[in-house]
Amino acid sequence: MKKFVSLIILMLFLSMLAACGNSESAGGKNNDSGGSDVIKIGAIYSASGGGAPLGKSQMETVKMLVELVNENDGIDGKKIELIAYDDKSDQNEAVLSMKKLIEQDKVLAVVGGTLSGNALAMVPLAEKSKTPFIASATSKQIVKPDDNSSRDWIFKTTQSDDVVIPKILAYLKEKNLTKIAWLNVANQYGTSAHEEFNRLKGEYGIEAVIEEEFEATVDDAKAMLTRVKKSNPQAIIVWGTAQESSVITKNLHQLGMKLPIIESQGIGTKEFIELTGEAAEGVIFPAGRLIVAEQLPDNDPQKETLIKYKEDFKAKFNYDANTFGGHTWDAFYLLVNAIEKAGTDKEKIREQLENTKNFVGISGIFNFSKDNHTGLDESSLVMVQIKDGKFVIAE
């Protein structure tokens, strides 16, 4: 009988261990989000899979920042417990991770959502549970959906398509490039930008002479690009992230298409240059100021913050910080700032985020409002060019 009782106790103990899950947790004891000794914050990033060129630095950034805050006595004396999940660049994994953070881990708030599709899939869970969620993906649908569904609890730290596309169209108009070939990756990131491009191009006198899509898994797009070449554009827009865009850019180079190539902010990593090689030379794209921080004038209000993040990240991980990790820096510190001012009541945190003004971040200077849960405008972007394997401010 005693052996039977001991066996039952052992099984209960093992089941309790299993319930802890496979998350990466750091910074404090396991407790409720509003507990007395820790503040539980969730994170979901695409640290592996197709989104890893973006998500790896995001995951490493949030871990680094939690350590820095906890080393400085946390938030009002409470340490942060980070519960982080890798969604493996898969929407189903993202949803399951969000569900676990909210229902099992009982976090106070969530940062994450590397890819637009993944972030959008997580939104309904955050809204339903009234959990603040600060996303790091681009699609404007994350905070401003076409169907006008609720986004009271959703914020994001990337420039939306309705900020980025006008920046590109203004650049094209200034350079008198009016006949454009538009190419986008066939996912939420690409289609959302394509819709915005079509909505706004006429206002800038821009004509799309051809519009094409390519898969995120593309390994050769020469057939498509031969059609593009025949359309005789003055410039080409390639809308994707580093991996797939590098294939398109190399194919353009191989076909001898020596036209201005404008790409999305999704290529703003050294990995794009490494993958693309000599074909990256001359490519132009919009980006936040981080990747050209040293070229900024000393009176730029972001420069000190940008340099500090770059130095901290390089010292810890031995590779350069990028814009995508910067979006996570913004999400994390916007949340910390809100908790410092509002405490651990979720509704008060949401209200504080919505009323945040003049917050100097990595992606820009944030000014949120009830109708603007992105908080950034075109002034947060600069046009960047790749020259001699480096990022420089475009002339």
mmCIF file of C-alpha atoms in Angstrom:
data_model
loop_
_atom_site.group_PDB
_atom_site.id
_atom_site.type_symbol
_atom_site.label_atom_id
_atom_site.label_comp_id
_atom_site.label_asym_id
_atom_site.label_seq_id
_atom_site.Cartn_x
_atom_site.Cartn_y
_atom_site.Cartn_z
ATOM 1 C CA MET A 1 0.000 0.000 0.000
ATOM 2 C CA LYS A 2 2.815 2.393 0.900
ATOM 3 C CA LYS A 3 4.505 1.653 -2.423
ATOM 4 C CA PHE A 4 1.250 2.425 -4.250
ATOM 5 C CA VAL A 5 0.880 5.799 -2.442
ATOM 6 C CA SER A 6 4.517 6.642 -3.176
ATOM 7 C CA LEU A 7 3.960 5.839 -6.846
ATOM 8 C CA ILE A 8 0.907 8.131 -6.980
ATOM 9 C CA ILE A 9 2.887 10.971 -5.352
ATOM 10 C CA LEU A 10 5.743 10.477 -7.839
ATOM 11 C CA MET A 11 3.340 10.583 -10.799
ATOM 12 C CA LEU A 12 1.738 13.773 -9.519
ATOM 13 C CA PHE A 13 5.172 15.364 -9.126
ATOM 14 C CA LEU A 14 6.199 14.408 -12.669
ATOM 15 C CA SER A 15 2.936 15.767 -14.103
ATOM 16 C CA MET A 16 3.542 19.087 -12.339
ATOM 17 C CA LEU A 17 6.979 19.282 -13.951
ATOM 18 C CA ALA A 18 5.526 18.534 -17.369
ATOM 19 C CA ALA A 19 2.986 21.340 -16.961
ATOM 20 C CA CYS A 20 5.844 23.821 -16.943
ATOM 21 C CA GLY A 21 5.944 23.402 -20.742
ATOM 22 C CA ASN A 22 8.777 24.005 -23.196
ATOM 23 C CA SER A 23 9.038 27.757 -22.899
ATOM 24 C CA GLU A 24 12.252 29.625 -22.231
ATOM 25 C CA SER A 25 11.672 31.307 -18.890
ATOM 26 C CA ALA A 26 13.986 33.660 -17.061
ATOM 27 C CA GLY A 27 14.022 36.387 -14.480
ATOM 28 C CA GLY A 28 11.924 35.314 -11.501
ATOM 29 C CA LYS A 29 9.741 32.782 -9.737
ATOM 30 C CA ASN A 30 6.708 31.217 -11.385
ATOM 31 C CA ASN A 31 3.795 33.364 -10.269
ATOM 32 C CA ASP A 32 0.662 35.087 -11.538
ATOM 33 C CA SER A 33 1.182 38.209 -13.670
ATOM 34 C CA GLY A 34 0.094 40.445 -10.825
ATOM 35 C CA GLY A 35 1.935 38.514 -8.098
ATOM 36 C CA SER A 36 3.931 40.171 -5.395
ATOM 37 C CA ASP A 37 7.427 39.227 -6.501
ATOM 38 C CA VAL A 38 7.491 39.012 -10.321
ATOM 39 C CA ILE A 39 5.894 40.478 -13.436
ATOM 40 C CA LYS A 40 5.272 37.834 -16.077
ATOM 41 C CA ILE A 41 5.724 38.966 -19.678
ATOM 42 C CA GLY A 42 5.234 36.695 -22.691
ATOM 43 C CA ALA A 43 7.158 36.769 -25.963
ATOM 44 C CA ILE A 44 6.545 34.935 -29.245
ATOM 45 C CA TYR A 45 9.064 35.293 -32.070
ATOM 46 C CA SER A 46 10.047 33.362 -35.205
ATOM 47 C CA ALA A 47 13.504 32.401 -33.955
ATOM 48 C CA SER A 48 13.636 29.482 -36.398
ATOM 49 C CA GLY A 49 12.099 28.676 -39.782
ATOM 50 C CA GLY A 50 11.700 31.093 -42.668
ATOM 51 C CA GLY A 51 11.309 34.142 -40.419
ATOM 52 C CA ALA A 52 14.518 33.503 -38.488
ATOM 53 C CA PRO A 53 16.536 36.270 -40.227
ATOM 54 C CA LEU A 54 14.123 38.651 -38.479
ATOM 55 C CA GLY A 55 13.037 36.694 -35.423
ATOM 56 C CA LYS A 56 16.391 35.472 -34.106
ATOM 57 C CA SER A 57 17.561 38.990 -33.236
ATOM 58 C CA GLN A 58 14.135 39.772 -31.784
ATOM 59 C CA MET A 59 14.261 36.815 -29.418
ATOM 60 C CA GLU A 60 17.811 37.647 -28.368
ATOM 61 C CA THR A 61 16.918 41.311 -27.889
ATOM 62 C CA VAL A 62 14.022 40.619 -25.518
ATOM 63 C CA LYS A 63 16.137 38.240 -23.423
ATOM 64 C CA MET A 64 18.930 40.797 -23.201
ATOM 65 C CA LEU A 65 16.572 43.584 -22.170
ATOM 66 C CA VAL A 66 14.938 41.496 -19.445
ATOM 67 C CA GLU A 67 18.390 40.819 -18.000
ATOM 68 C CA LEU A 68 19.261 44.530 -18.093
ATOM 69 C CA VAL A 69 16.051 45.585 -16.355
ATOM 70 C CA ASN A 70 16.331 42.861 -13.714
ATOM 71 C CA GLU A 71 19.949 43.790 -13.005
ATOM 72 C CA ASN A 72 18.626 47.272 -12.189
ATOM 73 C CA ASP A 73 16.024 46.066 -9.653
ATOM 74 C CA GLY A 74 13.306 45.317 -12.206
ATOM 75 C CA ILE A 75 10.138 47.402 -12.352
ATOM 76 C CA ASP A 76 9.367 49.066 -9.033
ATOM 77 C CA GLY A 77 11.355 46.363 -7.281
ATOM 78 C CA LYS A 78 9.629 43.475 -9.080
ATOM 79 C CA LYS A 79 11.716 41.262 -11.342
ATOM 80 C CA ILE A 80 10.452 40.375 -14.802
ATOM 81 C CA GLU A 81 9.850 36.731 -15.597
ATOM 82 C CA LEU A 82 10.062 36.279 -19.358
ATOM 83 C CA ILE A 83 8.212 33.331 -20.861
ATOM 84 C CA ALA A 84 9.332 33.105 -24.479
ATOM 85 C CA TYR A 85 8.200 30.789 -27.276
ATOM 86 C CA ASP A 86 9.615 30.211 -30.745
ATOM 87 C CA ASP A 87 6.680 29.897 -33.152
ATOM 88 C CA LYS A 88 9.023 28.382 -35.772
ATOM 89 C CA SER A 89 7.571 30.779 -38.372
ATOM 90 C CA ASP A 90 4.311 28.796 -38.280
ATOM 91 C CA GLN A 91 0.894 30.411 -37.700
ATOM 92 C CA ASN A 92 -0.500 27.418 -35.835
ATOM 93 C CA GLU A 93 2.484 27.421 -33.490
ATOM 94 C CA ALA A 94 1.989 31.154 -32.948
ATOM 95 C CA VAL A 95 -1.663 30.668 -31.983
ATOM 96 C CA LEU A 96 -0.895 27.761 -29.663
ATOM 97 C CA SER A 97 1.881 29.771 -28.010
ATOM 98 C CA MET A 98 -0.372 32.783 -27.490
ATOM 99 C CA LYS A 99 -3.094 30.568 -26.050
ATOM 100 C CA LYS A 100 -0.598 29.018 -23.648
ATOM 101 C CA LEU A 101 0.800 32.377 -22.540
ATOM 102 C CA ILE A 102 -2.670 33.719 -21.781
ATOM 103 C CA GLU A 103 -4.422 30.688 -20.324
ATOM 104 C CA GLN A 104 -1.658 28.659 -18.704
ATOM 105 C CA ASP A 105 1.238 31.027 -18.055
ATOM 106 C CA LYS A 106 -1.116 33.904 -17.208
ATOM 107 C CA VAL A 107 1.193 36.645 -18.443
ATOM 108 C CA LEU A 108 0.485 40.325 -17.962
ATOM 109 C CA ALA A 109 1.200 41.231 -21.589
ATOM 110 C CA VAL A 110 2.754 39.824 -24.763
ATOM 111 C CA VAL A 111 5.367 41.150 -27.182
ATOM 112 C CA GLY A 112 6.128 39.413 -30.458
ATOM 113 C CA GLY A 113 4.684 38.403 -33.775
ATOM 114 C CA THR A 114 7.661 38.505 -36.144
ATOM 115 C CA LEU A 115 5.645 37.733 -39.270
ATOM 116 C CA SER A 116 2.478 39.598 -40.232
ATOM 117 C CA GLY A 117 0.431 36.428 -40.722
ATOM 118 C CA ASN A 118 1.485 35.076 -37.339
ATOM 119 C CA ALA A 119 0.761 38.344 -35.571
ATOM 120 C CA LEU A 120 -2.673 38.578 -37.177
ATOM 121 C CA ALA A 121 -3.442 35.026 -36.080
ATOM 122 C CA MET A 122 -2.619 35.952 -32.471
ATOM 123 C CA VAL A 123 -4.687 39.134 -32.395
ATOM 124 C CA PRO A 124 -8.131 37.557 -31.672
ATOM 125 C CA LEU A 125 -6.800 35.753 -28.589
ATOM 126 C CA ALA A 126 -5.293 38.942 -27.193
ATOM 127 C CA GLU A 127 -8.483 40.900 -27.853
ATOM 128 C CA LYS A 128 -10.778 38.272 -26.364
ATOM 129 C CA SER A 129 -8.699 37.899 -23.200
ATOM 130 C CA LYS A 130 -8.026 41.656 -22.919
ATOM 131 C CA THR A 131 -4.274 41.130 -22.838
ATOM 132 C CA PRO A 132 -2.013 43.946 -24.106
ATOM 133 C CA PHE A 133 -0.161 42.729 -27.201
ATOM 134 C CA ILE A 134 2.609 44.776 -28.844
ATOM 135 C CA ALA A 135 3.471 43.275 -32.228
ATOM 136 C CA SER A 136 6.677 43.557 -34.242
ATOM 137 C CA ALA A 137 5.219 42.822 -37.696
ATOM 138 C CA THR A 138 4.359 45.221 -40.493
ATOM 139 C CA SER A 139 0.845 44.769 -41.896
ATOM 140 C CA LYS A 140 -1.451 47.650 -41.035
ATOM 141 C CA GLN A 141 -4.236 45.070 -40.600
ATOM 142 C CA ILE A 142 -2.687 44.231 -37.223
ATOM 143 C CA VAL A 143 -3.902 47.521 -35.770
ATOM 144 C CA LYS A 144 -6.205 48.890 -38.483
ATOM 145 C CA PRO A 145 -8.200 46.040 -40.068
ATOM 146 C CA ASP A 146 -10.344 46.579 -43.140
ATOM 147 C CA ASP A 147 -13.324 44.962 -41.413
ATOM 148 C CA ASN A 148 -13.086 47.441 -38.497
ATOM 149 C CA SER A 149 -12.923 44.622 -35.958
ATOM 150 C CA SER A 150 -11.713 45.545 -32.489
ATOM 151 C CA ARG A 151 -8.054 46.336 -31.886
ATOM 152 C CA ASP A 152 -8.333 47.981 -28.466
ATOM 153 C CA TRP A 153 -5.603 45.788 -26.953
ATOM 154 C CA ILE A 154 -3.246 45.628 -29.947
ATOM 155 C CA PHE A 155 -0.287 47.915 -30.636
ATOM 156 C CA LYS A 156 2.727 47.583 -32.898
ATOM 157 C CA THR A 157 6.179 49.060 -33.299
ATOM 158 C CA THR A 158 6.824 48.733 -37.030
ATOM 159 C CA GLN A 159 5.937 51.310 -39.622
ATOM 160 C CA SER A 160 2.702 50.210 -41.310
ATOM 161 C CA ASP A 161 2.250 49.815 -45.056
ATOM 162 C CA ASP A 162 0.361 53.125 -45.106
ATOM 163 C CA VAL A 163 3.540 54.807 -43.826
ATOM 164 C CA VAL A 164 6.157 52.855 -45.799
ATOM 165 C CA ILE A 165 4.477 52.838 -49.225
ATOM 166 C CA PRO A 166 4.032 56.654 -49.345
ATOM 167 C CA LYS A 167 7.729 57.013 -48.492
ATOM 168 C CA ILE A 168 8.647 54.875 -51.508
ATOM 169 C CA LEU A 169 6.136 56.529 -53.840
ATOM 170 C CA ALA A 170 7.438 59.976 -52.885
ATOM 171 C CA TYR A 171 10.982 58.798 -53.630
ATOM 172 C CA LEU A 172 9.935 57.460 -57.053
ATOM 173 C CA LYS A 173 8.136 60.685 -57.899
ATOM 174 C CA GLU A 174 11.160 62.746 -56.868
ATOM 175 C CA LYS A 175 13.385 60.663 -59.159
ATOM 176 C CA ASN A 176 10.807 60.858 -61.993
ATOM 177 C CA LEU A 177 10.384 57.082 -62.072
ATOM 178 C CA THR A 178 6.750 56.604 -62.978
ATOM 179 C CA LYS A 179 6.510 53.256 -64.827
ATOM 180 C CA ILE A 180 7.020 50.603 -62.172
ATOM 181 C CA ALA A 181 7.150 46.802 -62.031
ATOM 182 C CA TRP A 182 5.665 45.598 -58.742
ATOM 183 C CA LEU A 183 6.722 42.183 -57.375
ATOM 184 C CA ASN A 184 5.644 40.888 -53.980
ATOM 185 C CA VAL A 185 5.955 37.726 -51.924
ATOM 186 C CA ALA A 186 2.685 35.772 -51.845
ATOM 187 C CA ASN A 187 1.889 36.093 -48.153
ATOM 188 C CA GLN A 188 0.240 38.607 -45.826
ATOM 189 C CA TYR A 189 3.338 40.797 -45.760
ATOM 190 C CA GLY A 190 3.439 41.094 -49.532
ATOM 191 C CA THR A 191 -0.264 41.288 -50.314
ATOM 192 C CA SER A 192 -0.922 43.953 -47.688
ATOM 193 C CA ALA A 193 1.753 46.203 -49.187
ATOM 194 C CA HIS A 194 0.485 45.482 -52.701
ATOM 195 C CA GLU A 195 -2.999 46.650 -51.729
ATOM 196 C CA GLU A 196 -1.578 49.840 -50.273
ATOM 197 C CA PHE A 197 0.545 50.440 -53.379
ATOM 198 C CA ASN A 198 -2.494 50.126 -55.641
ATOM 199 C CA ARG A 199 -4.536 52.372 -53.376
ATOM 200 C CA LEU A 200 -1.993 55.203 -53.400
ATOM 201 C CA LYS A 201 0.019 54.992 -56.638
ATOM 202 C CA GLY A 202 -2.321 57.267 -58.608
ATOM 203 C CA GLU A 203 -1.843 60.099 -56.121
ATOM 204 C CA TYR A 204 1.865 60.137 -57.009
ATOM 205 C CA GLY A 205 1.460 59.705 -60.778
ATOM 206 C CA ILE A 206 2.834 56.160 -60.636
ATOM 207 C CA GLU A 207 1.764 53.443 -63.105
ATOM 208 C CA ALA A 208 2.292 49.712 -62.567
ATOM 209 C CA VAL A 209 3.296 48.278 -65.966
ATOM 210 C CA ILE A 210 3.292 44.747 -64.524
ATOM 211 C CA GLU A 211 2.371 43.166 -61.171
ATOM 212 C CA GLU A 212 3.614 39.720 -60.145
ATOM 213 C CA GLU A 213 3.816 37.475 -57.080
ATOM 214 C CA PHE A 214 6.485 35.001 -56.001
ATOM 215 C CA GLU A 215 6.492 32.360 -53.278
ATOM 216 C CA ALA A 216 8.479 32.717 -50.072
ATOM 217 C CA THR A 217 10.199 29.446 -51.047
ATOM 218 C CA VAL A 218 11.235 30.716 -54.505
ATOM 219 C CA ASP A 219 14.607 29.453 -55.738
ATOM 220 C CA ASP A 220 14.505 30.724 -59.331
ATOM 221 C CA ALA A 221 12.241 33.452 -60.711
ATOM 222 C CA LYS A 222 13.819 34.025 -64.133
ATOM 223 C CA ALA A 223 10.669 33.046 -66.036
ATOM 224 C CA MET A 224 8.618 35.638 -64.164
ATOM 225 C CA LEU A 225 11.360 38.233 -64.490
ATOM 226 C CA THR A 226 11.559 37.697 -68.245
ATOM 227 C CA ARG A 227 7.949 38.888 -68.405
ATOM 228 C CA VAL A 228 8.899 41.825 -66.207
ATOM 229 C CA LYS A 229 11.775 42.727 -68.536
ATOM 230 C CA LYS A 230 9.421 42.762 -71.537
ATOM 231 C CA SER A 231 7.117 45.238 -69.759
ATOM 232 C CA ASN A 232 9.941 47.809 -69.966
ATOM 233 C CA PRO A 233 9.662 49.403 -66.484
ATOM 234 C CA GLN A 234 11.758 52.347 -65.326
ATOM 235 C CA ALA A 235 12.221 50.786 -61.873
ATOM 236 C CA ILE A 236 11.332 47.595 -60.024
ATOM 237 C CA ILE A 237 9.860 47.210 -56.548
ATOM 238 C CA VAL A 238 10.587 43.877 -54.862
ATOM 239 C CA TRP A 239 8.519 43.334 -51.704
ATOM 240 C CA GLY A 240 9.672 40.491 -49.488
ATOM 241 C CA THR A 241 12.090 39.667 -46.698
ATOM 242 C CA ALA A 242 15.777 38.836 -46.909
ATOM 243 C CA GLN A 243 15.724 35.233 -48.057
ATOM 244 C CA GLU A 244 13.222 35.342 -50.920
ATOM 245 C CA SER A 245 14.137 38.865 -51.987
ATOM 246 C CA SER A 246 17.776 37.844 -52.377
ATOM 247 C CA VAL A 247 16.715 35.234 -54.969
ATOM 248 C CA ILE A 248 14.735 37.805 -56.968
ATOM 249 C CA THR A 249 17.541 40.375 -56.772
ATOM 250 C CA LYS A 250 20.181 37.884 -57.931
ATOM 251 C CA ASN A 251 17.944 36.776 -60.808
ATOM 252 C CA LEU A 252 17.493 40.400 -61.895
ATOM 253 C CA HIS A 253 21.256 40.787 -61.918
ATOM 254 C CA GLN A 254 21.701 37.544 -63.898
ATOM 255 C CA LEU A 255 19.224 38.770 -66.521
ATOM 256 C CA GLY A 256 21.186 42.010 -66.897
ATOM 257 C CA MET A 257 18.321 44.238 -65.728
ATOM 258 C CA LYS A 258 20.246 47.335 -64.728
ATOM 259 C CA LEU A 259 17.320 49.335 -63.389
ATOM 260 C CA PRO A 260 16.750 51.027 -60.032
ATOM 261 C CA ILE A 261 15.623 48.322 -57.595
ATOM 262 C CA ILE A 262 13.587 49.456 -54.598
ATOM 263 C CA GLU A 263 12.838 46.872 -51.936
ATOM 264 C CA SER A 264 10.973 46.662 -48.645
ATOM 265 C CA GLN A 265 12.296 47.307 -45.158
ATOM 266 C CA GLY A 266 12.264 43.524 -44.778
ATOM 267 C CA ILE A 267 15.736 43.272 -46.359
ATOM 268 C CA GLY A 268 17.412 45.526 -43.805
ATOM 269 C CA THR A 269 19.871 42.928 -42.486
ATOM 270 C CA LYS A 270 23.490 42.028 -43.234
ATOM 271 C CA GLU A 271 22.163 38.592 -44.155
ATOM 272 C CA PHE A 272 20.505 40.042 -47.255
ATOM 273 C CA ILE A 273 23.836 41.435 -48.427
ATOM 274 C CA GLU A 274 25.583 38.138 -47.696
ATOM 275 C CA LEU A 275 22.933 36.114 -49.528
ATOM 276 C CA THR A 276 22.712 38.465 -52.512
ATOM 277 C CA GLY A 277 26.395 39.236 -53.043
ATOM 278 C CA GLU A 278 27.305 41.702 -55.775
ATOM 279 C CA ALA A 279 23.684 41.856 -56.946
ATOM 280 C CA ALA A 280 22.816 43.800 -53.752
ATOM 281 C CA GLU A 281 24.894 46.759 -54.887
ATOM 282 C CA GLY A 282 22.729 49.829 -55.423
ATOM 283 C CA VAL A 283 19.510 48.397 -53.953
ATOM 284 C CA ILE A 284 17.441 51.067 -52.203
ATOM 285 C CA PHE A 285 14.884 50.550 -49.430
ATOM 286 C CA PRO A 286 13.153 52.461 -46.618
ATOM 287 C CA ALA A 287 14.297 51.765 -43.065
ATOM 288 C CA GLY A 288 14.440 53.114 -39.568
ATOM 289 C CA ARG A 289 17.595 54.960 -38.569
ATOM 290 C CA LEU A 290 19.304 52.128 -36.679
ATOM 291 C CA ILE A 291 21.313 50.709 -39.575
ATOM 292 C CA VAL A 292 22.710 54.158 -40.430
ATOM 293 C CA ALA A 293 22.954 55.432 -36.835
ATOM 294 C CA GLU A 294 26.604 56.487 -37.068
ATOM 295 C CA GLN A 295 25.818 58.641 -40.124
ATOM 296 C CA LEU A 296 23.207 60.710 -38.281
ATOM 297 C CA PRO A 297 23.979 64.219 -37.019
ATOM 298 C CA ASP A 298 24.763 64.427 -33.302
ATOM 299 C CA ASN A 299 21.591 66.440 -32.649
ATOM 300 C CA ASP A 300 19.331 63.662 -33.943
ATOM 301 C CA PRO A 301 17.036 62.840 -30.977
ATOM 302 C CA GLN A 302 17.341 59.077 -31.584
ATOM 303 C CA LYS A 303 21.090 58.804 -32.102
ATOM 304 C CA GLU A 304 22.156 58.172 -28.493
ATOM 305 C CA THR A 305 19.486 55.505 -27.998
ATOM 306 C CA LEU A 306 20.372 53.821 -31.296
ATOM 307 C CA ILE A 307 24.099 53.678 -30.569
ATOM 308 C CA LYS A 308 23.520 52.325 -27.049
ATOM 309 C CA TYR A 309 21.332 49.478 -28.324
ATOM 310 C CA LYS A 310 23.832 48.609 -31.054
ATOM 311 C CA GLU A 311 26.725 48.528 -28.599
ATOM 312 C CA ASP A 312 24.848 46.467 -25.996
ATOM 313 C CA PHE A 313 23.672 43.938 -28.581
ATOM 314 C CA LYS A 314 27.067 43.545 -30.276
ATOM 315 C CA ALA A 315 28.810 43.100 -26.920
ATOM 316 C CA LYS A 316 26.409 40.338 -25.864
ATOM 317 C CA PHE A 317 25.857 38.408 -29.089
ATOM 318 C CA ASN A 318 28.911 39.300 -31.190
ATOM 319 C CA TYR A 319 26.956 40.260 -34.288
ATOM 320 C CA ASP A 320 25.326 43.503 -35.390
ATOM 321 C CA ALA A 321 21.910 44.585 -34.164
ATOM 322 C CA ASN A 322 19.297 45.073 -36.864
ATOM 323 C CA THR A 323 16.038 46.917 -37.380
ATOM 324 C CA PHE A 324 13.939 43.886 -36.462
ATOM 325 C CA GLY A 325 15.526 43.495 -33.054
ATOM 326 C CA GLY A 326 14.969 47.238 -32.730
ATOM 327 C CA HIS A 327 11.219 46.731 -33.110
ATOM 328 C CA THR A 328 11.412 44.417 -30.095
ATOM 329 C CA TRP A 329 13.429 46.987 -28.120
ATOM 330 C CA ASP A 330 10.567 49.417 -28.735
ATOM 331 C CA ALA A 331 7.838 46.938 -27.791
ATOM 332 C CA PHE A 332 9.585 45.898 -24.587
ATOM 333 C CA TYR A 333 10.425 49.370 -23.319
ATOM 334 C CA LEU A 334 7.037 50.788 -24.298
ATOM 335 C CA LEU A 335 5.534 48.056 -22.140
ATOM 336 C CA VAL A 336 7.977 48.643 -19.272
ATOM 337 C CA ASN A 337 7.252 52.375 -19.410
ATOM 338 C CA ALA A 338 3.497 51.690 -19.248
ATOM 339 C CA ILE A 339 3.851 49.282 -16.305
ATOM 340 C CA GLU A 340 6.037 51.756 -14.407
ATOM 341 C CA LYS A 341 3.329 54.393 -14.749
ATOM 342 C CA ALA A 342 0.184 52.256 -14.554
ATOM 343 C CA GLY A 343 1.109 49.292 -12.384
ATOM 344 C CA THR A 344 -0.002 45.751 -13.183
ATOM 345 C CA ASP A 345 -3.645 46.388 -14.024
ATOM 346 C CA LYS A 346 -4.103 45.356 -17.663
ATOM 347 C CA GLU A 347 -6.687 47.993 -18.501
ATOM 348 C CA LYS A 348 -4.512 50.764 -17.043
ATOM 349 C CA ILE A 349 -1.505 49.460 -19.012
ATOM 350 C CA ARG A 350 -3.592 49.565 -22.187
ATOM 351 C CA GLU A 351 -4.684 53.118 -21.441
ATOM 352 C CA GLN A 352 -1.115 54.185 -20.703
ATOM 353 C CA LEU A 353 0.153 52.703 -23.975
ATOM 354 C CA GLU A 354 -2.603 54.465 -25.888
ATOM 355 C CA ASN A 355 -1.606 57.792 -24.341
ATOM 356 C CA THR A 356 2.173 57.432 -24.775
ATOM 357 C CA LYS A 357 3.691 60.533 -26.375
ATOM 358 C CA ASN A 358 7.201 61.480 -27.545
ATOM 359 C CA PHE A 359 8.699 58.095 -26.654
ATOM 360 C CA VAL A 360 12.156 57.970 -28.224
ATOM 361 C CA GLY A 361 12.660 54.459 -29.536
ATOM 362 C CA ILE A 362 14.683 52.563 -32.099
ATOM 363 C CA SER A 363 12.057 52.638 -34.867
ATOM 364 C CA GLY A 364 11.218 56.303 -34.340
ATOM 365 C CA ILE A 365 9.566 58.674 -31.906
ATOM 366 C CA PHE A 366 6.234 57.163 -30.873
ATOM 367 C CA ASN A 367 3.014 59.095 -30.423
ATOM 368 C CA PHE A 368 0.094 56.746 -29.841
ATOM 369 C CA SER A 369 -3.555 57.712 -29.660
ATOM 370 C CA LYS A 370 -6.951 56.040 -29.572
ATOM 371 C CA ASP A 371 -7.005 56.008 -33.379
ATOM 372 C CA ASN A 372 -3.303 55.305 -33.906
ATOM 373 C CA HIS A 373 -1.830 52.202 -32.289
ATOM 374 C CA THR A 374 1.363 52.379 -34.375
ATOM 375 C CA GLY A 375 2.461 55.830 -33.350
ATOM 376 C CA LEU A 376 4.927 56.404 -36.209
ATOM 377 C CA ASP A 377 4.796 58.496 -39.367
ATOM 378 C CA GLU A 378 6.972 58.872 -42.488
ATOM 379 C CA SER A 379 9.550 60.925 -40.596
ATOM 380 C CA SER A 380 10.579 57.721 -38.803
ATOM 381 C CA LEU A 381 11.995 56.364 -42.086
ATOM 382 C CA VAL A 382 15.006 57.192 -44.224
ATOM 383 C CA MET A 383 15.824 55.848 -47.675
ATOM 384 C CA VAL A 384 18.883 53.605 -47.462
ATOM 385 C CA GLN A 385 21.140 52.322 -50.241
ATOM 386 C CA ILE A 386 23.575 49.413 -50.312
ATOM 387 C CA LYS A 387 27.015 50.590 -51.396
ATOM 388 C CA ASP A 388 30.187 48.490 -51.241
ATOM 389 C CA GLY A 389 28.386 46.001 -49.031
ATOM 390 C CA LYS A 390 27.303 48.625 -46.495
ATOM 391 C CA PHE A 391 24.129 50.543 -45.658
ATOM 392 C CA VAL A 392 24.312 54.273 -46.378
ATOM 393 C CA ILE A 393 21.718 57.045 -46.426
ATOM 394 C CA ALA A 394 20.530 57.335 -50.033
ATOM 395 C CA GLU A 395 21.118 60.601 -51.832
#
